[in-house]
Amino acid sequence: MEKKPFVTLAQVEEMVKEYPTPFHLYDEKGIRENARRLQEAFAWNKGFREYFAVKATPNPFLMQILKEEGIGVDCSSYTELYLSDKVGFHGDEIMFSSNVTPEEDFRLAADLDAIINFDDITHLKFYEKLAPFRETMCCRYNPGGDFSIHNQIMDTPQDAKYGMTKAQIIEAFSYMKEKGVKHFGLHAFLASNTTTEAYYPKLAGILFQLAVELKQELGIHMAFVNLSGGVGVPYRPEEEPCDIMAIGEGVRKAYEEILIPEGMGDLAIYTELGRFMLAPYGCLVTKAIHEKHIYKEYIGVDACAANLMRPAVYGAYHHITVLGKEDAAADHVYDITGGLCENCDKFAIDRPLPEIAIGDYLIIHDTGAHGFSMGYNYNGKLRSAEILLKEDSSTRLIRRAETKEDYFATLDLEHGFTR
Ligand SMILES: *Cc1c(COP(=O)(O)O)cnc(C)c1O
């Protein structure tokens, strides 16, 4: 599929009069339409709820848009909980899926009456010293072994630090039942950025089966299964987007085969998608500021890996469009680089693109999730602004760019440095 930016050169030329590059830009219309498609795909399940993984894009304006679409939040740290509270999420609208959890994080989760998803059996007693169990509690499952779909290994849960063994889940649930917990949830995250429509249905089958066993063995009420994140997006133009309707239907089939015969038709499906919710609806807008001709051809841009680390860290592909040259032939080959003192600071390597001139605006696609949020300050680089392209085509600054004062806020530069 051809990858088209959701913004034009003329629009960007207007934006940069107010907000200098680089900045992350988000498409409200795309976000809302996608959120509605997801809910439609699971509309057959009465209790369905998506809990947006806040770590993917922790911006309160975007969280507010998702809230308006009936979506909750999945948090894993104190600050994510704090931010969610500020946006107005509360109680059942918050899933707390953390690991290696500090006391104060559990305390805040309990104060907000969030649904707590225990990563480990030892966390139960750790938590009980801080707050009482609520009526509904959840545990994260790790089935061990390899996780494969159609004989292809997707990931290796046996090597993952997350979740509990089946024996531990049984022990945890019976302990919590004794302590008065009434409703139980199961969670697992077994593969990331999956592009197959078989992932959620396969995972659902595993969790539904376990839910049936737990109900039969312990006589408990299984309230929900949380399929967590992992549904991918097409970063490359030759990839097809996941058909979310087909995924929803696949999960429904497993539900009807496994749960309905057991009288468990009231079980709710939850998801904790991050990437699928926002990645395609954000982009990094950057300007070509240098060209360099040595053993290779380089274009230097005003963004760097500190604004988007996925290419540098994972070798991840992000598509690039040169604005205004959408239809020009890709007859030049460039490395597109940022200015960090790290040779991995390249947004693209040997990428065929139209001829780029200094001052051209480049769109780096699919940065709406795990983009800005993974940013860092290496080499004293400052975090960029985030801008929302609203449904009426106007723009709103939803996070200003960092200044040097922000960077130095943890230092006192005025009072000297002798001891
Ligand atoms: C990262 C994460 C997610 C979201 O993952 P995506 O790949 O962005 O969908 C959901 N749940 C948990 C517990 C996570 O750690």
Coordinates of C-alpha atoms and ligand atoms in Angstrom, one line a residue:
M1 CA 0.0 0.0 0.0
E2 CA 1.3 3.4 -0.9
K3 CA 2.1 5.4 2.3
K4 CA 0.7 8.9 2.1
P5 CA 1.3 11.6 4.8
F6 CA -1.9 12.9 6.5
V7 CA -0.5 16.4 6.0
T8 CA 0.5 18.4 2.9
L9 CA 3.5 20.7 2.2
A10 CA 1.2 23.7 2.2
Q11 CA -0.1 22.8 5.7
V12 CA 3.4 22.2 7.1
E13 CA 4.6 25.6 5.6
E14 CA 1.8 27.2 7.6
M15 CA 2.6 25.2 10.8
V16 CA 6.3 26.1 10.8
K17 CA 5.5 29.8 10.9
E18 CA 4.3 29.1 14.4
Y19 CA 6.2 26.0 15.5
P20 CA 9.7 25.4 14.3
T21 CA 10.7 21.8 13.3
P22 CA 11.2 19.2 14.4
F23 CA 7.8 18.3 15.9
H24 CA 5.6 15.3 16.3
L25 CA 2.2 15.8 14.6
Y26 CA -0.9 13.8 15.3
D27 CA -4.0 13.3 13.2
E28 CA -7.2 13.5 15.3
K29 CA -9.5 12.3 12.5
G30 CA -7.4 9.2 12.0
I31 CA -7.2 8.5 15.7
R32 CA -11.0 8.7 16.1
E33 CA -11.9 6.7 13.1
N34 CA -9.5 3.9 14.0
A35 CA -10.7 3.8 17.6
R36 CA -14.3 3.4 16.3
R37 CA -13.2 0.6 14.0
L38 CA -11.7 -1.3 16.9
Q39 CA -14.8 -0.9 19.0
E40 CA -16.9 -2.1 16.1
A41 CA -14.7 -5.2 15.6
F42 CA -15.5 -6.2 19.2
A43 CA -19.0 -4.9 19.5
W44 CA -20.3 -8.5 19.7
N45 CA -18.7 -8.6 23.3
K46 CA -20.9 -6.7 25.7
G47 CA -18.1 -5.8 28.2
F48 CA -15.4 -5.0 25.6
R49 CA -13.0 -2.2 26.5
E50 CA -9.8 -1.0 25.1
Y51 CA -7.3 0.3 27.7
F52 CA -4.8 2.5 25.7
A53 CA -1.2 1.7 26.7
V54 CA -0.2 5.2 28.0
K55 CA 3.5 4.5 27.6
A56 CA 3.1 4.5 23.8
T57 CA 2.1 8.2 23.8
P58 CA 1.7 9.8 27.2
N59 CA 0.0 13.1 26.0
P60 CA -3.1 14.2 28.0
F61 CA -4.8 15.8 24.9
L62 CA -4.5 12.5 23.0
M63 CA -5.7 10.5 26.0
Q64 CA -8.7 12.9 26.2
I65 CA -9.6 12.2 22.6
L66 CA -9.5 8.4 23.3
K67 CA -11.5 8.9 26.5
E68 CA -14.2 10.6 24.4
E69 CA -14.2 7.5 22.3
G70 CA -15.0 5.4 25.4
I71 CA -11.4 4.1 25.8
G72 CA -9.7 3.5 29.1
V73 CA -6.0 3.6 30.0
D74 CA -3.3 0.9 30.8
C75 CA -0.7 2.3 33.1
S76 CA 2.6 0.8 34.4
S77 CA 4.1 3.5 36.6
Y78 CA 3.3 6.2 39.1
T79 CA 3.6 9.0 36.6
E80 CA 1.3 7.2 34.1
L81 CA -1.3 6.8 36.8
Y82 CA -0.9 10.4 37.9
L83 CA -1.3 11.6 34.3
S84 CA -4.4 9.4 33.8
D85 CA -5.9 10.7 37.0
K86 CA -5.4 14.3 35.7
V87 CA -7.2 13.5 32.5
G88 CA -10.1 12.1 34.6
F89 CA -9.7 8.4 34.3
H90 CA -10.8 6.5 37.4
G91 CA -11.7 3.1 38.7
D92 CA -12.5 0.5 36.1
E93 CA -11.2 2.9 33.4
I94 CA -7.7 2.2 34.6
M95 CA -5.8 -1.0 34.2
F96 CA -2.5 -1.1 36.1
S97 CA -0.3 -3.6 34.3
S98 CA 3.1 -3.1 35.9
N99 CA 6.1 -5.2 36.8
V100 CA 8.8 -4.8 39.4
T101 CA 6.3 -2.4 41.0
P102 CA 7.4 0.1 43.8
E103 CA 5.2 0.5 46.8
E104 CA 4.1 4.0 46.0
D105 CA 2.9 2.9 42.5
F106 CA 0.6 0.3 44.0
R107 CA -0.6 2.8 46.6
L108 CA -1.6 5.3 43.9
A109 CA -3.2 2.5 41.8
A110 CA -5.3 1.6 44.9
D111 CA -6.2 5.2 45.6
L112 CA -7.5 5.6 42.1
D113 CA -9.4 2.3 42.4
A114 CA -7.6 0.9 39.3
I115 CA -7.9 -2.7 38.2
I116 CA -4.6 -4.2 39.3
N117 CA -2.9 -6.8 37.2
F118 CA -0.3 -8.6 39.3
D119 CA 2.8 -9.6 37.4
D120 CA 4.1 -12.0 40.1
I121 CA 2.8 -14.1 42.9
T122 CA 5.0 -12.4 45.4
H123 CA 3.3 -9.1 44.6
L124 CA 0.1 -10.2 46.3
K125 CA 1.6 -10.1 49.8
F126 CA 3.7 -7.0 48.9
Y127 CA 0.4 -5.3 47.9
E128 CA -1.6 -6.4 50.8
K129 CA 0.6 -4.5 53.2
L130 CA -0.3 -1.3 51.3
A131 CA -3.9 -1.7 50.4
P132 CA -6.8 -4.2 50.5
F133 CA -7.7 -6.2 47.4
R134 CA -10.6 -4.8 45.5
E135 CA -13.6 -6.9 44.3
T136 CA -12.0 -7.5 40.9
M137 CA -8.3 -8.5 40.6
C138 CA -6.2 -9.7 37.6
C139 CA -3.1 -11.8 37.1
R140 CA -0.6 -11.9 34.2
Y141 CA 0.0 -15.3 32.7
N142 CA 3.3 -16.6 31.2
P143 CA 2.8 -20.0 29.5
G144 CA 6.5 -20.6 29.1
G145 CA 7.9 -22.4 26.1
D146 CA 7.8 -20.9 22.6
F147 CA 4.8 -19.1 21.3
S148 CA 4.1 -20.1 17.7
I149 CA 1.4 -19.5 15.1
H150 CA 1.1 -21.9 12.2
N151 CA 4.4 -23.5 13.2
Q152 CA 6.2 -20.2 13.1
I153 CA 7.8 -19.1 16.4
M154 CA 6.5 -15.6 17.2
D155 CA 8.3 -15.1 20.6
T156 CA 9.7 -17.1 23.5
P157 CA 7.7 -16.5 26.7
Q158 CA 10.1 -18.9 28.5
D159 CA 12.7 -16.1 28.2
A160 CA 10.4 -13.2 29.2
K161 CA 10.4 -11.7 32.6
Y162 CA 6.7 -11.2 32.7
G163 CA 3.8 -13.0 34.3
M164 CA 3.2 -16.1 36.4
T165 CA 3.2 -19.8 35.7
K166 CA -0.1 -21.6 35.6
A167 CA 0.5 -23.2 39.1
Q168 CA 1.2 -19.7 40.5
I169 CA -2.0 -18.3 38.9
I170 CA -4.0 -21.1 40.6
E171 CA -2.3 -20.3 43.9
A172 CA -2.8 -16.6 43.5
F173 CA -6.5 -16.8 42.6
S174 CA -7.3 -19.3 45.4
Y175 CA -5.5 -17.0 47.9
M176 CA -7.4 -13.9 46.7
K177 CA -10.7 -15.9 46.7
E178 CA -10.1 -16.7 50.4
K179 CA -9.5 -13.0 51.0
G180 CA -12.9 -12.1 49.5
V181 CA -12.0 -11.2 45.9
K182 CA -15.2 -11.9 43.8
H183 CA -14.2 -11.4 40.2
F184 CA -11.0 -12.4 38.3
G185 CA -9.2 -11.4 35.2
L186 CA -6.4 -13.0 33.2
H187 CA -3.8 -11.1 31.1
A188 CA -1.0 -12.1 28.8
F189 CA 1.2 -10.4 26.2
L190 CA 3.0 -12.9 24.1
A191 CA 4.2 -11.2 20.9
S192 CA 4.8 -7.6 19.8
N193 CA 3.9 -5.7 16.6
T194 CA 2.3 -8.8 15.1
T195 CA 1.1 -8.4 11.5
T196 CA -0.9 -11.7 11.4
E197 CA -4.6 -11.6 12.1
A198 CA -4.1 -14.9 13.9
Y199 CA -2.3 -13.5 17.0
Y200 CA -5.3 -12.3 19.1
P201 CA -7.5 -15.3 18.3
K202 CA -4.6 -17.7 19.2
L203 CA -3.9 -15.8 22.4
A204 CA -7.6 -15.6 23.3
G205 CA -7.8 -19.4 22.8
I206 CA -5.0 -20.0 25.4
L207 CA -6.5 -17.5 27.9
F208 CA -10.1 -18.7 27.4
Q209 CA -9.0 -22.3 28.0
L210 CA -7.2 -21.3 31.2
A211 CA -10.2 -19.3 32.3
V212 CA -12.4 -22.4 32.0
E213 CA -10.0 -24.5 34.0
L214 CA -9.7 -21.8 36.7
K215 CA -13.5 -21.5 37.0
Q216 CA -13.9 -25.3 37.2
E217 CA -11.0 -25.9 39.6
L218 CA -11.6 -23.0 42.0
G219 CA -15.3 -22.2 41.5
I220 CA -14.5 -18.6 40.9
H221 CA -16.2 -16.0 38.6
M222 CA -14.0 -15.2 35.6
A223 CA -14.9 -11.6 34.7
F224 CA -12.5 -10.7 31.9
V225 CA -9.6 -11.7 29.7
N226 CA -7.2 -9.0 28.8
L227 CA -5.5 -9.6 25.4
S228 CA -3.1 -6.8 26.1
G229 CA -1.1 -5.1 23.2
G230 CA 0.8 -6.5 20.3
V231 CA -1.4 -5.9 17.2
G232 CA 1.0 -4.4 14.7
V233 CA 0.9 -1.7 12.1
P234 CA 2.4 -1.7 8.5
Y235 CA 5.6 0.3 8.9
R236 CA 6.6 -0.6 5.3
P237 CA 4.7 0.3 2.2
E238 CA 4.6 -3.3 1.0
E239 CA 2.9 -4.4 4.3
E240 CA -0.9 -4.6 4.6
P241 CA -2.7 -3.2 7.7
C242 CA -4.2 -5.8 10.0
D243 CA -7.8 -6.3 9.3
I244 CA -9.2 -5.5 12.8
M245 CA -12.7 -6.8 11.8
A246 CA -11.2 -10.2 11.0
I247 CA -9.3 -10.2 14.3
G248 CA -12.5 -9.4 16.2
E249 CA -14.2 -12.3 14.3
G250 CA -11.4 -14.7 15.1
V251 CA -11.6 -13.9 18.8
R252 CA -15.4 -14.3 18.6
K253 CA -15.0 -17.8 17.2
A254 CA -12.7 -18.9 20.0
Y255 CA -15.1 -17.3 22.5
E256 CA -18.0 -19.3 21.1
E257 CA -16.1 -22.5 20.9
I258 CA -14.5 -22.4 24.4
L259 CA -16.5 -20.1 26.7
I260 CA -20.1 -20.3 25.6
P261 CA -20.5 -24.1 26.2
E262 CA -19.2 -23.5 29.8
G263 CA -21.8 -20.8 30.4
M264 CA -19.2 -18.1 30.5
G265 CA -20.9 -15.8 28.0
D266 CA -20.6 -12.8 30.4
L267 CA -16.8 -12.7 30.2
A268 CA -15.6 -9.3 28.9
I269 CA -12.7 -8.9 26.5
Y270 CA -10.2 -6.2 27.2
T271 CA -7.3 -5.0 25.1
E272 CA -4.3 -2.7 25.9
L273 CA -3.3 -1.6 22.5
G274 CA -0.7 1.2 22.1
R275 CA 0.9 0.9 18.7
F276 CA -2.3 0.0 16.9
M277 CA -4.2 2.9 18.4
L278 CA -1.8 5.7 17.5
A279 CA 1.4 4.8 15.5
P280 CA 0.0 5.5 12.0
Y281 CA -1.7 8.7 13.2
G282 CA 1.5 10.5 14.2
C283 CA 4.5 11.6 12.2
L284 CA 7.8 13.4 12.9
V285 CA 8.1 16.5 10.8
T286 CA 11.8 17.5 10.2
K287 CA 13.8 19.7 7.9
A288 CA 16.8 18.9 5.8
I289 CA 19.6 21.2 7.1
H290 CA 22.7 19.7 5.6
E291 CA 24.0 17.5 2.8
K292 CA 27.2 15.6 2.8
H293 CA 29.1 13.8 0.1
I294 CA 31.8 11.3 1.2
Y295 CA 31.7 7.6 0.7
K296 CA 27.9 7.8 0.8
E297 CA 25.4 10.5 0.3
Y298 CA 24.0 11.9 3.5
I299 CA 21.1 14.3 4.3
G300 CA 21.3 15.7 7.8
V301 CA 18.0 16.7 9.4
D302 CA 17.0 18.8 12.5
A303 CA 15.5 15.7 14.3
C304 CA 17.7 12.9 15.7
A305 CA 17.3 9.6 17.5
A306 CA 16.5 11.5 20.7
N307 CA 13.2 12.4 19.0
L308 CA 12.6 8.9 17.6
M309 CA 14.9 6.1 18.7
R310 CA 13.3 3.0 17.0
P311 CA 15.5 3.1 13.9
A312 CA 18.7 3.5 16.0
V313 CA 17.9 1.0 18.6
Y314 CA 15.9 -1.7 16.8
G315 CA 16.9 -1.0 13.2
A316 CA 13.2 -0.3 12.7
Y317 CA 12.0 0.8 9.3
H318 CA 10.1 4.1 9.2
H319 CA 8.9 5.3 5.9
I320 CA 9.9 8.8 4.7
T321 CA 8.1 11.2 2.4
V322 CA 9.8 14.3 1.1
L323 CA 6.9 16.8 1.2
G324 CA 6.0 18.4 -2.1
K325 CA 7.9 15.6 -3.9
E326 CA 5.4 12.8 -3.3
D327 CA 5.2 12.0 -7.0
A328 CA 8.8 12.5 -7.9
A329 CA 11.0 9.5 -8.9
A330 CA 13.0 8.0 -6.0
D331 CA 16.2 8.1 -8.0
H332 CA 18.6 9.2 -5.3
V333 CA 19.9 7.0 -2.5
Y334 CA 20.5 8.6 0.9
D335 CA 21.3 7.9 4.5
I336 CA 19.1 10.3 6.5
T337 CA 20.8 11.2 9.7
G338 CA 20.4 13.2 12.9
G339 CA 23.2 15.0 14.7
L340 CA 23.9 12.7 17.7
C341 CA 27.5 11.6 18.1
E342 CA 26.4 8.0 17.5
N343 CA 26.7 6.4 14.1
C344 CA 23.4 4.6 14.6
D345 CA 21.6 8.0 14.6
K346 CA 20.1 7.3 11.1
F347 CA 16.4 7.4 10.3
A348 CA 17.1 5.6 7.0
I349 CA 20.1 3.8 5.4
D350 CA 20.5 3.5 1.7
R351 CA 17.0 4.7 1.1
P352 CA 15.8 5.5 -2.4
L353 CA 14.2 8.9 -2.3
P354 CA 13.6 11.9 -4.6
E355 CA 16.4 14.4 -4.7
I356 CA 16.4 16.3 -1.5
A357 CA 17.3 20.0 -1.2
I358 CA 18.3 21.9 1.9
G359 CA 15.1 23.2 3.4
D360 CA 12.9 20.4 2.3
Y361 CA 10.5 19.0 4.9
L362 CA 10.6 15.3 5.5
I363 CA 7.8 13.3 7.0
I364 CA 8.9 10.3 9.0
H365 CA 5.8 8.1 9.2
D366 CA 4.2 6.1 11.9
T367 CA 5.7 7.8 15.0
G368 CA 2.4 8.2 16.8
A369 CA 3.3 5.4 19.3
H370 CA 6.6 4.6 20.9
G371 CA 8.0 7.8 19.2
F372 CA 8.1 10.9 21.3
S373 CA 7.6 8.8 24.4
M374 CA 10.9 6.9 24.0
G375 CA 12.7 10.2 23.5
Y376 CA 15.7 11.1 25.6
N377 CA 18.2 13.9 26.1
Y378 CA 21.5 12.5 25.0
N379 CA 24.0 15.0 23.6
G380 CA 21.9 17.6 25.3
K381 CA 19.3 17.3 22.6
L382 CA 15.9 18.7 23.7
R383 CA 12.6 17.0 23.3
S384 CA 10.4 18.4 20.5
A385 CA 6.9 19.8 20.6
E386 CA 3.8 17.8 19.9
I387 CA 1.1 19.2 17.7
L388 CA -2.4 18.1 17.1
L389 CA -4.0 18.4 13.6
K390 CA -7.6 18.7 14.5
E391 CA -10.6 17.4 12.6
D392 CA -11.3 21.0 11.2
S393 CA -7.7 21.1 9.9
S394 CA -6.6 23.7 12.5
T395 CA -3.6 22.9 14.7
R396 CA -3.1 23.0 18.4
L397 CA 0.2 22.8 20.4
I398 CA -0.4 19.9 22.8
R399 CA 3.1 20.0 24.2
R400 CA 5.7 22.7 23.8
A401 CA 9.2 22.0 22.9
E402 CA 11.8 21.7 25.7
T403 CA 14.0 24.7 26.4
K404 CA 17.5 24.7 27.9
E405 CA 15.9 25.8 31.2
D406 CA 13.9 22.5 31.2
Y407 CA 17.1 20.6 30.5
F408 CA 18.9 22.3 33.4
A409 CA 15.9 22.3 35.8
T410 CA 17.5 19.6 38.0
L411 CA 20.8 21.7 38.4
D412 CA 21.4 24.9 40.3
L413 CA 23.7 26.8 37.8
E414 CA 23.7 30.0 39.8
H415 CA 25.5 29.1 43.0
G416 CA 28.9 27.8 41.9
F417 CA 30.3 24.3 42.0
T418 CA 33.1 24.3 44.6
R419 CA 32.4 22.0 47.5
Ligands
LIG1 C1 3.7 -2.1 25.8 C2 2.5 -2.7 26.4 C3 1.3 -2.6 25.7 C4 1.1 -2.0 24.4 O1 1.8 -2.6 23.4 P1 1.7 -2.3 21.9 O2 2.7 -3.1 21.2 O3 2.0 -0.8 21.8 O4 0.3 -2.6 21.5 C5 0.2 -3.2 26.4 N1 0.3 -3.8 27.6 C6 1.5 -3.9 28.3 C7 1.5 -4.5 29.6 C8 2.6 -3.3 27.7 O5 3.8 -3.4 28.3

